Amino acid sequence: GGTLLLDEGGVVIPTLFESTDVPGFPAGPTGVDDEYRAVEAGRSPEREYWARLARRRPDLDIGALWRDCSYVRGEVLGLIARLAGRVRVVAFTNDMAHWFGDDWPERFPAVARFDAVLEAAKLGVLKPDPRAFRAAADALGEESRRCLFVDDLAANLDGARRAGMAAELFDVTDPAGSTARVARALGLPADEPARRRVWSP
């Protein structure tokens, strides 16, 4: 049993740093990018990072890039297939609707099949605030200690842990390794279908 909460942008859906081939696009987590390091450390909100980029590069429509370049990671699809019926799978994003519109899950059929989709913006408090994670657990009717949260931003993991959840970092430069770590955290063998009891906190 238990619940797996997956961040959307960066975990389920690759970052723009991975999916976009615009000349001169910033490196984000894939290279030297001090501004993005501040986002990863929780010193700067992610949305402000994109707003600054949009001001610096008026030729870029960040929302259009997200909408045009986004897809669901194959590695995450594989993990979810292995978890089917064993662990509840929930998308937990801050505000995907900001970029994609309120019907965004319909753009990604795999996400539409998740057990639940939660947006922190609609719960009233954003990650990494621990209250966002407590609100998510309440909305799901789940105890925080029975939740594993996965995000590509370390600052968000800190908030989840402070709310009593287990947390795992998703390294966007190593999606296969990251999904293998999540599988192990859930009690699945790293490279074969599960035959035994899956994670039970």
PDB file of C-alpha atoms in Angstrom:
ATOM      1  CA  GLY A   1       0.000   0.000   0.000  1.00  0.00           C
ATOM      2  CA  GLY A   2       0.932   3.627   0.336  1.00  0.00           C
ATOM      3  CA  THR A   3       0.910   6.547  -2.086  1.00  0.00           C
ATOM      4  CA  LEU A   4       3.540   7.690  -4.563  1.00  0.00           C
ATOM      5  CA  LEU A   5       3.355  11.432  -5.276  1.00  0.00           C
ATOM      6  CA  LEU A   6       5.186  12.518  -8.421  1.00  0.00           C
ATOM      7  CA  ASP A   7       6.072  16.086  -9.303  1.00  0.00           C
ATOM      8  CA  GLU A   8       5.045  16.819 -12.893  1.00  0.00           C
ATOM      9  CA  GLY A   9       7.485  19.203 -14.612  1.00  0.00           C
ATOM     10  CA  GLY A  10      10.907  17.573 -14.292  1.00  0.00           C
ATOM     11  CA  VAL A  11       9.792  14.139 -13.129  1.00  0.00           C
ATOM     12  CA  VAL A  12       6.803  12.923 -15.173  1.00  0.00           C
ATOM     13  CA  ILE A  13       7.387  15.476 -17.950  1.00  0.00           C
ATOM     14  CA  PRO A  14      10.991  16.348 -18.885  1.00  0.00           C
ATOM     15  CA  THR A  15      12.243  19.840 -18.106  1.00  0.00           C
ATOM     16  CA  LEU A  16      12.441  22.361 -20.931  1.00  0.00           C
ATOM     17  CA  PHE A  17      16.215  22.147 -20.522  1.00  0.00           C
ATOM     18  CA  GLU A  18      15.956  18.582 -21.841  1.00  0.00           C
ATOM     19  CA  SER A  19      13.128  18.879 -24.355  1.00  0.00           C
ATOM     20  CA  THR A  20      13.875  22.223 -26.033  1.00  0.00           C
ATOM     21  CA  ASP A  21      16.562  22.831 -28.646  1.00  0.00           C
ATOM     22  CA  VAL A  22      16.284  26.637 -28.819  1.00  0.00           C
ATOM     23  CA  PRO A  23      19.736  28.202 -29.416  1.00  0.00           C
ATOM     24  CA  GLY A  24      21.099  29.848 -26.291  1.00  0.00           C
ATOM     25  CA  PHE A  25      18.489  28.286 -23.984  1.00  0.00           C
ATOM     26  CA  PRO A  26      19.765  28.209 -20.385  1.00  0.00           C
ATOM     27  CA  ALA A  27      21.345  25.041 -19.010  1.00  0.00           C
ATOM     28  CA  GLY A  28      19.215  24.631 -15.907  1.00  0.00           C
ATOM     29  CA  PRO A  29      20.208  21.412 -14.108  1.00  0.00           C
ATOM     30  CA  THR A  30      22.149  20.079 -17.097  1.00  0.00           C
ATOM     31  CA  GLY A  31      25.068  22.546 -16.921  1.00  0.00           C
ATOM     32  CA  VAL A  32      26.331  25.762 -15.343  1.00  0.00           C
ATOM     33  CA  ASP A  33      23.315  27.902 -14.434  1.00  0.00           C
ATOM     34  CA  ASP A  34      23.683  29.794 -11.158  1.00  0.00           C
ATOM     35  CA  GLU A  35      20.139  31.139 -11.307  1.00  0.00           C
ATOM     36  CA  TYR A  36      18.749  27.613 -11.534  1.00  0.00           C
ATOM     37  CA  ARG A  37      20.984  26.458  -8.672  1.00  0.00           C
ATOM     38  CA  ALA A  38      19.127  29.033  -6.565  1.00  0.00           C
ATOM     39  CA  VAL A  39      15.816  27.414  -7.599  1.00  0.00           C
ATOM     40  CA  GLU A  40      17.108  23.938  -6.719  1.00  0.00           C
ATOM     41  CA  ALA A  41      18.225  25.168  -3.294  1.00  0.00           C
ATOM     42  CA  GLY A  42      14.898  26.879  -2.602  1.00  0.00           C
ATOM     43  CA  ARG A  43      16.341  30.397  -2.593  1.00  0.00           C
ATOM     44  CA  SER A  44      14.288  31.464  -5.635  1.00  0.00           C
ATOM     45  CA  PRO A  45      10.807  30.323  -6.769  1.00  0.00           C
ATOM     46  CA  GLU A  46      10.793  28.393 -10.040  1.00  0.00           C
ATOM     47  CA  ARG A  47       8.139  30.618 -11.584  1.00  0.00           C
ATOM     48  CA  GLU A  48      10.362  33.677 -10.978  1.00  0.00           C
ATOM     49  CA  TYR A  49      13.191  31.934 -12.822  1.00  0.00           C
ATOM     50  CA  TRP A  50      10.981  31.537 -15.895  1.00  0.00           C
ATOM     51  CA  ALA A  51       9.654  35.103 -15.571  1.00  0.00           C
ATOM     52  CA  ARG A  52      13.220  36.468 -15.543  1.00  0.00           C
ATOM     53  CA  LEU A  53      14.096  34.354 -18.578  1.00  0.00           C
ATOM     54  CA  ALA A  54      11.033  35.648 -20.434  1.00  0.00           C
ATOM     55  CA  ARG A  55      12.079  39.239 -19.723  1.00  0.00           C
ATOM     56  CA  ARG A  56      15.646  38.529 -20.845  1.00  0.00           C
ATOM     57  CA  ARG A  57      14.523  36.635 -23.957  1.00  0.00           C
ATOM     58  CA  PRO A  58      11.354  38.281 -25.301  1.00  0.00           C
ATOM     59  CA  ASP A  59      11.735  36.036 -28.354  1.00  0.00           C
ATOM     60  CA  LEU A  60      10.791  33.042 -26.192  1.00  0.00           C
ATOM     61  CA  ASP A  61       7.223  32.065 -25.304  1.00  0.00           C
ATOM     62  CA  ILE A  62       7.887  29.803 -22.315  1.00  0.00           C
ATOM     63  CA  GLY A  63       4.297  28.602 -22.115  1.00  0.00           C
ATOM     64  CA  ALA A  64       4.282  27.688 -25.806  1.00  0.00           C
ATOM     65  CA  LEU A  65       7.548  25.790 -25.381  1.00  0.00           C
ATOM     66  CA  TRP A  66       6.086  23.789 -22.505  1.00  0.00           C
ATOM     67  CA  ARG A  67       2.961  23.024 -24.509  1.00  0.00           C
ATOM     68  CA  ASP A  68       4.800  22.163 -27.739  1.00  0.00           C
ATOM     69  CA  CYS A  69       7.753  20.176 -26.351  1.00  0.00           C
ATOM     70  CA  SER A  70       6.270  18.246 -23.447  1.00  0.00           C
ATOM     71  CA  TYR A  71       5.789  14.503 -23.272  1.00  0.00           C
ATOM     72  CA  VAL A  72       5.716  11.851 -20.542  1.00  0.00           C
ATOM     73  CA  ARG A  73       9.043  10.188 -19.781  1.00  0.00           C
ATOM     74  CA  GLY A  74       9.262   6.577 -20.938  1.00  0.00           C
ATOM     75  CA  GLU A  75      11.137   5.672 -17.750  1.00  0.00           C
ATOM     76  CA  VAL A  76       8.276   6.980 -15.618  1.00  0.00           C
ATOM     77  CA  LEU A  77       5.700   5.150 -17.739  1.00  0.00           C
ATOM     78  CA  GLY A  78       7.645   1.947 -17.156  1.00  0.00           C
ATOM     79  CA  LEU A  79       7.751   2.506 -13.400  1.00  0.00           C
ATOM     80  CA  ILE A  80       4.032   3.238 -13.224  1.00  0.00           C
ATOM     81  CA  ALA A  81       3.245   0.095 -15.210  1.00  0.00           C
ATOM     82  CA  ARG A  82       5.181  -1.964 -12.657  1.00  0.00           C
ATOM     83  CA  LEU A  83       3.307  -0.325  -9.780  1.00  0.00           C
ATOM     84  CA  ALA A  84      -0.171  -0.847 -11.216  1.00  0.00           C
ATOM     85  CA  GLY A  85      -2.592  -1.822  -8.475  1.00  0.00           C
ATOM     86  CA  ARG A  86       0.130  -1.965  -5.815  1.00  0.00           C
ATOM     87  CA  VAL A  87       0.669   1.679  -4.888  1.00  0.00           C
ATOM     88  CA  ARG A  88      -1.590   4.666  -5.447  1.00  0.00           C
ATOM     89  CA  VAL A  89       0.061   7.011  -7.997  1.00  0.00           C
ATOM     90  CA  VAL A  90      -0.675  10.733  -7.701  1.00  0.00           C
ATOM     91  CA  ALA A  91       0.553  13.724  -9.699  1.00  0.00           C
ATOM     92  CA  PHE A  92       1.446  16.571  -7.318  1.00  0.00           C
ATOM     93  CA  THR A  93       2.370  19.787  -9.122  1.00  0.00           C
ATOM     94  CA  ASN A  94       2.517  23.389  -8.003  1.00  0.00           C
ATOM     95  CA  ASP A  95       0.666  24.942 -10.932  1.00  0.00           C
ATOM     96  CA  MET A  96       0.755  23.112 -14.256  1.00  0.00           C
ATOM     97  CA  ALA A  97      -2.415  25.011 -15.167  1.00  0.00           C
ATOM     98  CA  HIS A  98      -0.311  28.192 -15.254  1.00  0.00           C
ATOM     99  CA  TRP A  99       1.421  26.888 -18.392  1.00  0.00           C
ATOM    100  CA  PHE A 100      -1.075  24.439 -19.863  1.00  0.00           C
ATOM    101  CA  GLY A 101      -4.549  25.554 -18.796  1.00  0.00           C
ATOM    102  CA  ASP A 102      -6.939  23.817 -16.402  1.00  0.00           C
ATOM    103  CA  ASP A 103      -7.475  20.842 -18.710  1.00  0.00           C
ATOM    104  CA  TRP A 104      -3.757  20.000 -18.745  1.00  0.00           C
ATOM    105  CA  PRO A 105      -4.100  16.351 -17.597  1.00  0.00           C
ATOM    106  CA  GLU A 106      -6.062  15.639 -20.787  1.00  0.00           C
ATOM    107  CA  ARG A 107      -2.955  16.566 -22.817  1.00  0.00           C
ATOM    108  CA  PHE A 108      -1.139  13.642 -21.215  1.00  0.00           C
ATOM    109  CA  PRO A 109      -3.259  10.463 -21.300  1.00  0.00           C
ATOM    110  CA  ALA A 110      -0.815   8.720 -18.956  1.00  0.00           C
ATOM    111  CA  VAL A 111      -1.400  11.411 -16.314  1.00  0.00           C
ATOM    112  CA  ALA A 112      -5.147  11.266 -16.826  1.00  0.00           C
ATOM    113  CA  ARG A 113      -4.911   7.604 -15.753  1.00  0.00           C
ATOM    114  CA  PHE A 114      -3.186   8.452 -12.449  1.00  0.00           C
ATOM    115  CA  ASP A 115      -5.201   7.718  -9.318  1.00  0.00           C
ATOM    116  CA  ALA A 116      -5.367  11.454  -8.562  1.00  0.00           C
ATOM    117  CA  VAL A 117      -4.010  14.803  -9.753  1.00  0.00           C
ATOM    118  CA  LEU A 118      -3.328  17.539  -7.202  1.00  0.00           C
ATOM    119  CA  GLU A 119      -2.212  21.138  -7.784  1.00  0.00           C
ATOM    120  CA  ALA A 120      -0.730  22.931  -4.809  1.00  0.00           C
ATOM    121  CA  ALA A 121      -1.936  26.278  -6.196  1.00  0.00           C
ATOM    122  CA  LYS A 122      -5.518  25.033  -5.827  1.00  0.00           C
ATOM    123  CA  LEU A 123      -4.821  23.703  -2.321  1.00  0.00           C
ATOM    124  CA  GLY A 124      -3.817  27.229  -1.338  1.00  0.00           C
ATOM    125  CA  VAL A 125      -0.102  26.834  -0.586  1.00  0.00           C
ATOM    126  CA  LEU A 126       2.819  25.980  -2.864  1.00  0.00           C
ATOM    127  CA  LYS A 127       5.667  23.504  -2.509  1.00  0.00           C
ATOM    128  CA  PRO A 128       8.145  23.575  -0.773  1.00  0.00           C
ATOM    129  CA  ASP A 129       5.981  24.791   2.145  1.00  0.00           C
ATOM    130  CA  PRO A 130       5.332  21.725   4.358  1.00  0.00           C
ATOM    131  CA  ARG A 131       1.682  22.808   4.578  1.00  0.00           C
ATOM    132  CA  ALA A 132       1.338  22.015   0.853  1.00  0.00           C
ATOM    133  CA  PHE A 133       2.306  18.412   1.521  1.00  0.00           C
ATOM    134  CA  ARG A 134       0.041  18.111   4.534  1.00  0.00           C
ATOM    135  CA  ALA A 135      -2.819  19.533   2.440  1.00  0.00           C
ATOM    136  CA  ALA A 136      -2.065  16.972  -0.282  1.00  0.00           C
ATOM    137  CA  ALA A 137      -2.124  14.093   2.208  1.00  0.00           C
ATOM    138  CA  ASP A 138      -5.407  15.391   3.645  1.00  0.00           C
ATOM    139  CA  ALA A 139      -6.928  15.698   0.163  1.00  0.00           C
ATOM    140  CA  LEU A 140      -5.976  12.083  -0.496  1.00  0.00           C
ATOM    141  CA  GLY A 141      -7.133  10.828   2.886  1.00  0.00           C
ATOM    142  CA  GLU A 142      -3.637   9.403   3.383  1.00  0.00           C
ATOM    143  CA  GLU A 143      -1.213   9.590   6.299  1.00  0.00           C
ATOM    144  CA  SER A 144       1.956  11.530   5.443  1.00  0.00           C
ATOM    145  CA  ARG A 145       4.150   8.649   6.653  1.00  0.00           C
ATOM    146  CA  ARG A 146       2.551   6.413   4.010  1.00  0.00           C
ATOM    147  CA  CYS A 147       3.577   8.786   1.198  1.00  0.00           C
ATOM    148  CA  LEU A 148       6.711   8.807  -0.941  1.00  0.00           C
ATOM    149  CA  PHE A 149       7.226  12.115  -2.761  1.00  0.00           C
ATOM    150  CA  VAL A 150       9.504  12.438  -5.806  1.00  0.00           C
ATOM    151  CA  ASP A 151      10.726  15.779  -7.183  1.00  0.00           C
ATOM    152  CA  ASP A 152      13.640  17.124  -9.216  1.00  0.00           C
ATOM    153  CA  LEU A 153      14.080  20.095  -6.841  1.00  0.00           C
ATOM    154  CA  ALA A 154      15.839  19.290  -3.562  1.00  0.00           C
ATOM    155  CA  ALA A 155      14.121  22.180  -1.771  1.00  0.00           C
ATOM    156  CA  ASN A 156      10.740  20.550  -2.363  1.00  0.00           C
ATOM    157  CA  LEU A 157      11.977  17.279  -0.845  1.00  0.00           C
ATOM    158  CA  ASP A 158      12.852  19.145   2.349  1.00  0.00           C
ATOM    159  CA  GLY A 159       9.285  20.413   2.615  1.00  0.00           C
ATOM    160  CA  ALA A 160       7.887  16.909   2.100  1.00  0.00           C
ATOM    161  CA  ARG A 161      10.158  15.457   4.785  1.00  0.00           C
ATOM    162  CA  ARG A 162       9.178  18.200   7.231  1.00  0.00           C
ATOM    163  CA  ALA A 163       5.552  17.176   6.610  1.00  0.00           C
ATOM    164  CA  GLY A 164       6.412  13.577   7.505  1.00  0.00           C
ATOM    165  CA  MET A 165       6.712  12.080   4.017  1.00  0.00           C
ATOM    166  CA  ALA A 166       9.533   9.992   2.626  1.00  0.00           C
ATOM    167  CA  ALA A 167      11.176  11.759  -0.313  1.00  0.00           C
ATOM    168  CA  GLU A 168      13.412  10.842  -3.246  1.00  0.00           C
ATOM    169  CA  LEU A 169      15.318  13.174  -5.587  1.00  0.00           C
ATOM    170  CA  PHE A 170      14.762  12.734  -9.331  1.00  0.00           C
ATOM    171  CA  ASP A 171      17.988  13.585 -11.166  1.00  0.00           C
ATOM    172  CA  VAL A 172      16.904  14.797 -14.619  1.00  0.00           C
ATOM    173  CA  THR A 173      20.380  13.992 -15.982  1.00  0.00           C
ATOM    174  CA  ASP A 174      19.807  10.311 -15.081  1.00  0.00           C
ATOM    175  CA  PRO A 175      16.114   9.414 -15.518  1.00  0.00           C
ATOM    176  CA  ALA A 176      16.767   5.658 -15.624  1.00  0.00           C
ATOM    177  CA  GLY A 177      18.832   5.733 -12.447  1.00  0.00           C
ATOM    178  CA  SER A 178      16.263   7.954 -10.775  1.00  0.00           C
ATOM    179  CA  THR A 179      13.321   5.679 -11.546  1.00  0.00           C
ATOM    180  CA  ALA A 180      15.394   2.684 -10.374  1.00  0.00           C
ATOM    181  CA  ARG A 181      15.992   4.458  -7.032  1.00  0.00           C
ATOM    182  CA  VAL A 182      12.275   5.172  -6.676  1.00  0.00           C
ATOM    183  CA  ALA A 183      11.506   1.531  -7.457  1.00  0.00           C
ATOM    184  CA  ARG A 184      13.940   0.412  -4.755  1.00  0.00           C
ATOM    185  CA  ALA A 185      12.446   2.886  -2.277  1.00  0.00           C
ATOM    186  CA  LEU A 186       9.062   1.286  -2.979  1.00  0.00           C
ATOM    187  CA  GLY A 187      10.477  -2.206  -2.446  1.00  0.00           C
ATOM    188  CA  LEU A 188      10.531  -3.201  -6.123  1.00  0.00           C
ATOM    189  CA  PRO A 189      13.562  -4.989  -7.547  1.00  0.00           C
ATOM    190  CA  ALA A 190      15.491  -2.485  -9.635  1.00  0.00           C
ATOM    191  CA  ASP A 191      15.321  -4.373 -12.925  1.00  0.00           C
ATOM    192  CA  GLU A 192      12.582  -6.990 -12.833  1.00  0.00           C
ATOM    193  CA  PRO A 193       8.829  -7.055 -12.221  1.00  0.00           C
ATOM    194  CA  ALA A 194       7.796  -7.117  -8.578  1.00  0.00           C
ATOM    195  CA  ARG A 195       6.993 -10.535  -7.153  1.00  0.00           C
ATOM    196  CA  ARG A 196       6.927  -9.598  -3.488  1.00  0.00           C
ATOM    197  CA  ARG A 197       5.136  -7.189  -1.238  1.00  0.00           C
ATOM    198  CA  VAL A 198       5.648  -3.593  -2.327  1.00  0.00           C
ATOM    199  CA  TRP A 199       6.646  -0.783   0.048  1.00  0.00           C
ATOM    200  CA  SER A 200       4.573  -0.651   3.198  1.00  0.00           C
ATOM    201  CA  PRO A 201       5.772   2.003   5.631  1.00  0.00           C
TER     202      PRO A 201
END
